[in-house]
Short mmCIF file of C-alpha atoms in Angstrom, two decimals:
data_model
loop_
_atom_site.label_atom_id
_atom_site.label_comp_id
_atom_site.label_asym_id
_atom_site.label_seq_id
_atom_site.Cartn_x
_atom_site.Cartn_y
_atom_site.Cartn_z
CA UNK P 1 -73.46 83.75 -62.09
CA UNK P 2 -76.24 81.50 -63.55
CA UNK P 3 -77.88 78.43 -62.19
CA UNK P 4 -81.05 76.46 -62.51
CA UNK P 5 -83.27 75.39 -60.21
CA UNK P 6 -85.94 72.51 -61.10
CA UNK P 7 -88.62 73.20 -58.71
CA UNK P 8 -90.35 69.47 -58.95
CA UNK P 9 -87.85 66.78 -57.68
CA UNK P 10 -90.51 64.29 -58.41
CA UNK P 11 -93.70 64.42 -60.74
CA UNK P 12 -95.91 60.96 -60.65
CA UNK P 13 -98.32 61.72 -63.62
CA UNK P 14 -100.66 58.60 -64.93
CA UNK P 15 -100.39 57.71 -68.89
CA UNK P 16 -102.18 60.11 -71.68
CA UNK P 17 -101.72 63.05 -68.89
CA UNK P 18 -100.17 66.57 -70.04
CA UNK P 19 -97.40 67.12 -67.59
CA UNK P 20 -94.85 70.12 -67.57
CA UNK P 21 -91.60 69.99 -65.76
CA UNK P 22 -90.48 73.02 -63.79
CA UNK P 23 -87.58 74.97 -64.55
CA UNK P 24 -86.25 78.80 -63.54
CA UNK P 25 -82.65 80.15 -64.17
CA UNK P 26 -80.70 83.06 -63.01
CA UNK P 27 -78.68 84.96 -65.70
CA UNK P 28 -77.31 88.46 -65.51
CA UNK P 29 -76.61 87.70 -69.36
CA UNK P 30 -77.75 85.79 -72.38
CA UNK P 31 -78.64 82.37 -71.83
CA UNK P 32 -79.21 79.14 -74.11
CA UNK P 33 -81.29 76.77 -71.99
CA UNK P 34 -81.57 73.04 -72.49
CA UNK P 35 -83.26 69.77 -71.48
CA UNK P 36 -82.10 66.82 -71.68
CA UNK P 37 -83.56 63.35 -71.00
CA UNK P 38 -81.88 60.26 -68.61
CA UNK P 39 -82.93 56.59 -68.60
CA UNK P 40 -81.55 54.90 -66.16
CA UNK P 41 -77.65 53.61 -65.90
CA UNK P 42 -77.44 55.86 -69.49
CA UNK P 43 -75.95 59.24 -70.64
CA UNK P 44 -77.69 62.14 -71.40
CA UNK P 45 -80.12 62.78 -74.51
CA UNK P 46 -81.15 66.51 -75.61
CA UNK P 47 -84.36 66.77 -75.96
CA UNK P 48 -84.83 70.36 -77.03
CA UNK P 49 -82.81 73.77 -76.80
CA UNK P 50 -83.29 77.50 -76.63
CA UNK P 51 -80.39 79.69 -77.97
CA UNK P 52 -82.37 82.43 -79.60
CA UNK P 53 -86.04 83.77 -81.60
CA UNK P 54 -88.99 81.90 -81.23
CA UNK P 55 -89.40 81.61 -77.48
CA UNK P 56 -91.71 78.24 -77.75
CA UNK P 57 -89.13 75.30 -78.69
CA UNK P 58 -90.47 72.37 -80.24
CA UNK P 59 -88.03 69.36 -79.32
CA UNK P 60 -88.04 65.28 -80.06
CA UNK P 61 -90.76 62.79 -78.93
CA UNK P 62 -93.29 65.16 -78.85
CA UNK P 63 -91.94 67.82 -75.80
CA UNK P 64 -91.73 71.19 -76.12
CA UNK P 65 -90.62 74.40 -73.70
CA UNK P 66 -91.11 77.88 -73.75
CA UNK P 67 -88.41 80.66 -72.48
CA UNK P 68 -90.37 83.23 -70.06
CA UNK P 69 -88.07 86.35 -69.68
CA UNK P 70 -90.02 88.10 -67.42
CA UNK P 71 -90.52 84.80 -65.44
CA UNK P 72 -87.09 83.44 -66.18
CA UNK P 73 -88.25 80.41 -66.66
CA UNK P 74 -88.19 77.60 -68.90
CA UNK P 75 -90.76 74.75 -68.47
CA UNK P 76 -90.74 71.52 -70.07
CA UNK P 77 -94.40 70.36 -71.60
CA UNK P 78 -95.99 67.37 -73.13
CA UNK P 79 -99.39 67.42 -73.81
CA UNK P 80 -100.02 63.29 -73.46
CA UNK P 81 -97.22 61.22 -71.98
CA UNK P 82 -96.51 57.69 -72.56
CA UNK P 83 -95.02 55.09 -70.06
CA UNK P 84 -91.96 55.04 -71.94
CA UNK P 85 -91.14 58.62 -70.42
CA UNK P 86 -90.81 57.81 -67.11
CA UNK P 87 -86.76 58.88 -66.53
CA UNK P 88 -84.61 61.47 -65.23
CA UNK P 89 -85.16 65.04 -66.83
CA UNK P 90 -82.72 67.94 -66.36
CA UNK P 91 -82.62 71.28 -67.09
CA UNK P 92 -79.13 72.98 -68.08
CA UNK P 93 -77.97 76.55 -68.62
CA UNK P 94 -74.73 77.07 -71.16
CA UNK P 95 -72.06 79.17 -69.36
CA UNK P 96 -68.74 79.74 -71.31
CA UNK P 97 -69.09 76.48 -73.07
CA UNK P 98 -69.81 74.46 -70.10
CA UNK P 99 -73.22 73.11 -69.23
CA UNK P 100 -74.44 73.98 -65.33
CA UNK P 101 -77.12 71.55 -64.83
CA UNK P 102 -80.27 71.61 -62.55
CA UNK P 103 -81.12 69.01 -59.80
CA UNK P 104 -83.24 67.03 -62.07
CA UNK P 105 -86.77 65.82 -61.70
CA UNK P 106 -88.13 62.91 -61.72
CA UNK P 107 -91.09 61.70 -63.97
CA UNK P 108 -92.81 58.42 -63.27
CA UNK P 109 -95.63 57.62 -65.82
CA UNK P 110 -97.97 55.34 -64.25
CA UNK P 111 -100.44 53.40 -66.27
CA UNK M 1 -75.52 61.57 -85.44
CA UNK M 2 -72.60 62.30 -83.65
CA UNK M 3 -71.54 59.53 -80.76
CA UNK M 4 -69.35 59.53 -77.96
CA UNK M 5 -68.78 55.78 -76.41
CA UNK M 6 -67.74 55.52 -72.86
CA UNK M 7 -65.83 52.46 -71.83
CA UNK M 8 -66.45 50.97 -69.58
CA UNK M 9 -70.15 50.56 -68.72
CA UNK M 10 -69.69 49.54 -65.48
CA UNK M 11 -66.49 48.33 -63.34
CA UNK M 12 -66.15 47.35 -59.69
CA UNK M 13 -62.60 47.75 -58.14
CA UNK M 14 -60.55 47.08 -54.72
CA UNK M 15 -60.07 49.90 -52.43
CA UNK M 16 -57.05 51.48 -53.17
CA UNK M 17 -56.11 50.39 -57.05
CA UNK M 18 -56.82 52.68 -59.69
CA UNK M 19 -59.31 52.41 -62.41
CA UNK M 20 -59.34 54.16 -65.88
CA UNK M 21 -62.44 55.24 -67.92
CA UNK M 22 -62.11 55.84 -71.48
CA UNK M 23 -64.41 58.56 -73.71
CA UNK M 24 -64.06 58.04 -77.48
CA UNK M 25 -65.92 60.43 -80.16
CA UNK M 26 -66.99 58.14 -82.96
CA UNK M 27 -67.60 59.84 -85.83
CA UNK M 28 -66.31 63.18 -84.66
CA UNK M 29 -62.96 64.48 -83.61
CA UNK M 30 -63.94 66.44 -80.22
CA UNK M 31 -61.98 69.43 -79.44
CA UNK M 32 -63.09 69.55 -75.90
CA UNK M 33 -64.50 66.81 -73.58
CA UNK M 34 -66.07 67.17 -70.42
CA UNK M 35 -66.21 64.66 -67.50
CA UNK M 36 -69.70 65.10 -64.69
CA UNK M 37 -69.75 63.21 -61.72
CA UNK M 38 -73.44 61.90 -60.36
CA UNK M 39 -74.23 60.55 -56.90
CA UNK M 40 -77.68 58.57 -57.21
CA UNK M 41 -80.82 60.77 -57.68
CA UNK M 42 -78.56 63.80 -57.72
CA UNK M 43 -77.78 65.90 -60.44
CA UNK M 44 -74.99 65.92 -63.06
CA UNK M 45 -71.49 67.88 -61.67
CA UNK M 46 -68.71 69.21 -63.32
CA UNK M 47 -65.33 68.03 -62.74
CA UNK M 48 -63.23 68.96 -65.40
CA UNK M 49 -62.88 70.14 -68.83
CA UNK M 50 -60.32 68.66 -70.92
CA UNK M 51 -58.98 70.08 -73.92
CA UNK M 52 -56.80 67.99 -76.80
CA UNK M 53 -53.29 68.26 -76.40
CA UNK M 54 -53.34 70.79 -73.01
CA UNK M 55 -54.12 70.33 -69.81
CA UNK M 56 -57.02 69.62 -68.29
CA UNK M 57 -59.31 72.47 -66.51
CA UNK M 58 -60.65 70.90 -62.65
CA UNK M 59 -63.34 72.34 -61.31
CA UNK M 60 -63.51 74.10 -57.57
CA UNK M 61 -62.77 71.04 -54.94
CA UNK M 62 -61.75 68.42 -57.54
CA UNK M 63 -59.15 67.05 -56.77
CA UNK M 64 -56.35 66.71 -59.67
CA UNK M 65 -54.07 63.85 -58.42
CA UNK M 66 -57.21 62.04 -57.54
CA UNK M 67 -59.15 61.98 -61.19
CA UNK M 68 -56.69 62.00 -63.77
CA UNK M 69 -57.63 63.61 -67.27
CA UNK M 70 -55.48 62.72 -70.46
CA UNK M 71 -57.13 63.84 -73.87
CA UNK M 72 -53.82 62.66 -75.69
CA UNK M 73 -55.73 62.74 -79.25
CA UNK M 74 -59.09 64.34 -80.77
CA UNK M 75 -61.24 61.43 -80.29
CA UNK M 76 -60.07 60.26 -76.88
CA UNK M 77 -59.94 60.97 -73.00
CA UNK M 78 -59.47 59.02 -70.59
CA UNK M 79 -60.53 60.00 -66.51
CA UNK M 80 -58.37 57.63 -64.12
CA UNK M 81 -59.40 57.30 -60.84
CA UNK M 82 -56.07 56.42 -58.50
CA UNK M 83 -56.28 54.69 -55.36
CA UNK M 84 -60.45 54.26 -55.39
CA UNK M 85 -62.01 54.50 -52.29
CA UNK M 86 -65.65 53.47 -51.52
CA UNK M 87 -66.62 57.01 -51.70
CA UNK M 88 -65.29 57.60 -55.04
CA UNK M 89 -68.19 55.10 -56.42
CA UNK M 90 -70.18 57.15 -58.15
CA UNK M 91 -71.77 57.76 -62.33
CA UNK M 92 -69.08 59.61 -64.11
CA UNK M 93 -70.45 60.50 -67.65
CA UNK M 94 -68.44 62.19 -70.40
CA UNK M 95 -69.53 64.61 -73.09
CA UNK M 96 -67.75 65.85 -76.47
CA UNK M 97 -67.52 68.82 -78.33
CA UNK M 98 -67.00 68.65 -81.94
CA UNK M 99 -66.19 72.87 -81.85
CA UNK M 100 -66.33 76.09 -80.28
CA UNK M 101 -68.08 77.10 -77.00
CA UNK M 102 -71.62 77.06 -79.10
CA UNK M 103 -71.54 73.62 -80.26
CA UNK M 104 -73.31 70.73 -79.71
CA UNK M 105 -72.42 68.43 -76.29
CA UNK M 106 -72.80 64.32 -77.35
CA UNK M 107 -72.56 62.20 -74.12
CA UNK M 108 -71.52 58.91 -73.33
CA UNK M 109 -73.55 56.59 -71.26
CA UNK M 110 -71.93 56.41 -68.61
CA UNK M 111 -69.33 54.33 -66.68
CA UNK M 112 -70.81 52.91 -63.28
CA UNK M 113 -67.63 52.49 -60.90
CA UNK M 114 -68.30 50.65 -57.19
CA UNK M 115 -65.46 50.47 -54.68
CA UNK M 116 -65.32 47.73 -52.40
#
């Protein structure tokens, strides 16, 4: 079976900091990976996805991730964060269709 | 880009009335929708996947006479939650695919539901 485990449930980082969100799967099989973004009271935005070839995924507002095989990991990154990131992020694993999603971590952007 | 609108944003109902939930693709027609229940500073679960014109697919320990799942067209499902309870208050987001297993999930925002 696969499943995600997000390592950080809370990351307090001050603004213009790089940050990188922690993120490990399980997979016996080929996975796509995702992360998605959360503000609060609000749905779910993708920020960035890994189906297949280059392993470092560039994704919107400036994140990117890179899929470790041997690590089985897939870490979220942004070299300068603004205040406006502070939300929810989650990490997700595809599995027949259906997304499985991590336990989410929380960034908080202090000035 | 593709949309999916969730209506309502937020309702608050009696114990023991029901309360229905409606997901609408936009500009899409979504072949499969998906409704997640999340508890505050939890995660995002599963409940059910619901597919146009069958029935819907429950997840392990959902219970089916409790959440009701009618996807009667392509750009429409609806969750109804009979006879709340305060424990049922919870975030219940829904997300549409516009194709096979590979393709894109849109989400709604999200309906906030409190049971008093």
């Amino acid at each position: 079976a696969q499943s995600v485990t997000q390592l950080d449930s809370q990351v307090p980082v001050f603004e213009e900091a790089p940050v990188e969100l922690r993120c490990n799967y399980s997979s016996s099989v080929s996975v796509y990976l995702f992360w998605y973004v959360q503000y609060p009271n609000q749905g779910l935005q993708l920020l960035l996805k890994y189906l297949s070839g280059s392993t470092l995924v560039k994704g919107i507002n400036g994140f990117e991730a890179e899929f470790n095989k041997s690590q089985t990991s897939f870490h979220l990154r942004k070299p300068s964060v603004h205040i406006s990131d502070t939300a929810e992020y989650f990490c997700a694993v595809r599995r027949y269709g259906k997304l499985i999603f991590g336990q989410g971590t929380e960034l908080s952007v202090k000035p | 880009g593709a949309v999916v609108s969730q209506h309502p944003s937020w309702v608050i109902c009696k114990s023991g009335t029901s309360v229905k939930i409606e997901c609408r693709s936009l500009d899409f027609q979504a072949t499969t929708m998906f409704w997640y229940r999340q508890f505050p500073k939890q995660s995002l679960m599963l409940m059910a996947t619901s597919n146009e014109g069958s029935k819907a697919t429950y997840e392990q320990g959902v219970e089916k006479d409790k959440f009701l799942i009618n996807h009667a067209s392509l750009t429409l499902s609806t969750l109804t939650v009979t006879s709340a309870h305060p424990e049922d208050s919870s975030f219940y987001i829904c997300s549409a695919r516009d194709g096979g297993p590979n393709s894109p999930l849109h989400f709604g925002n999200g309906t906030r539901l409190t049971v008093t």
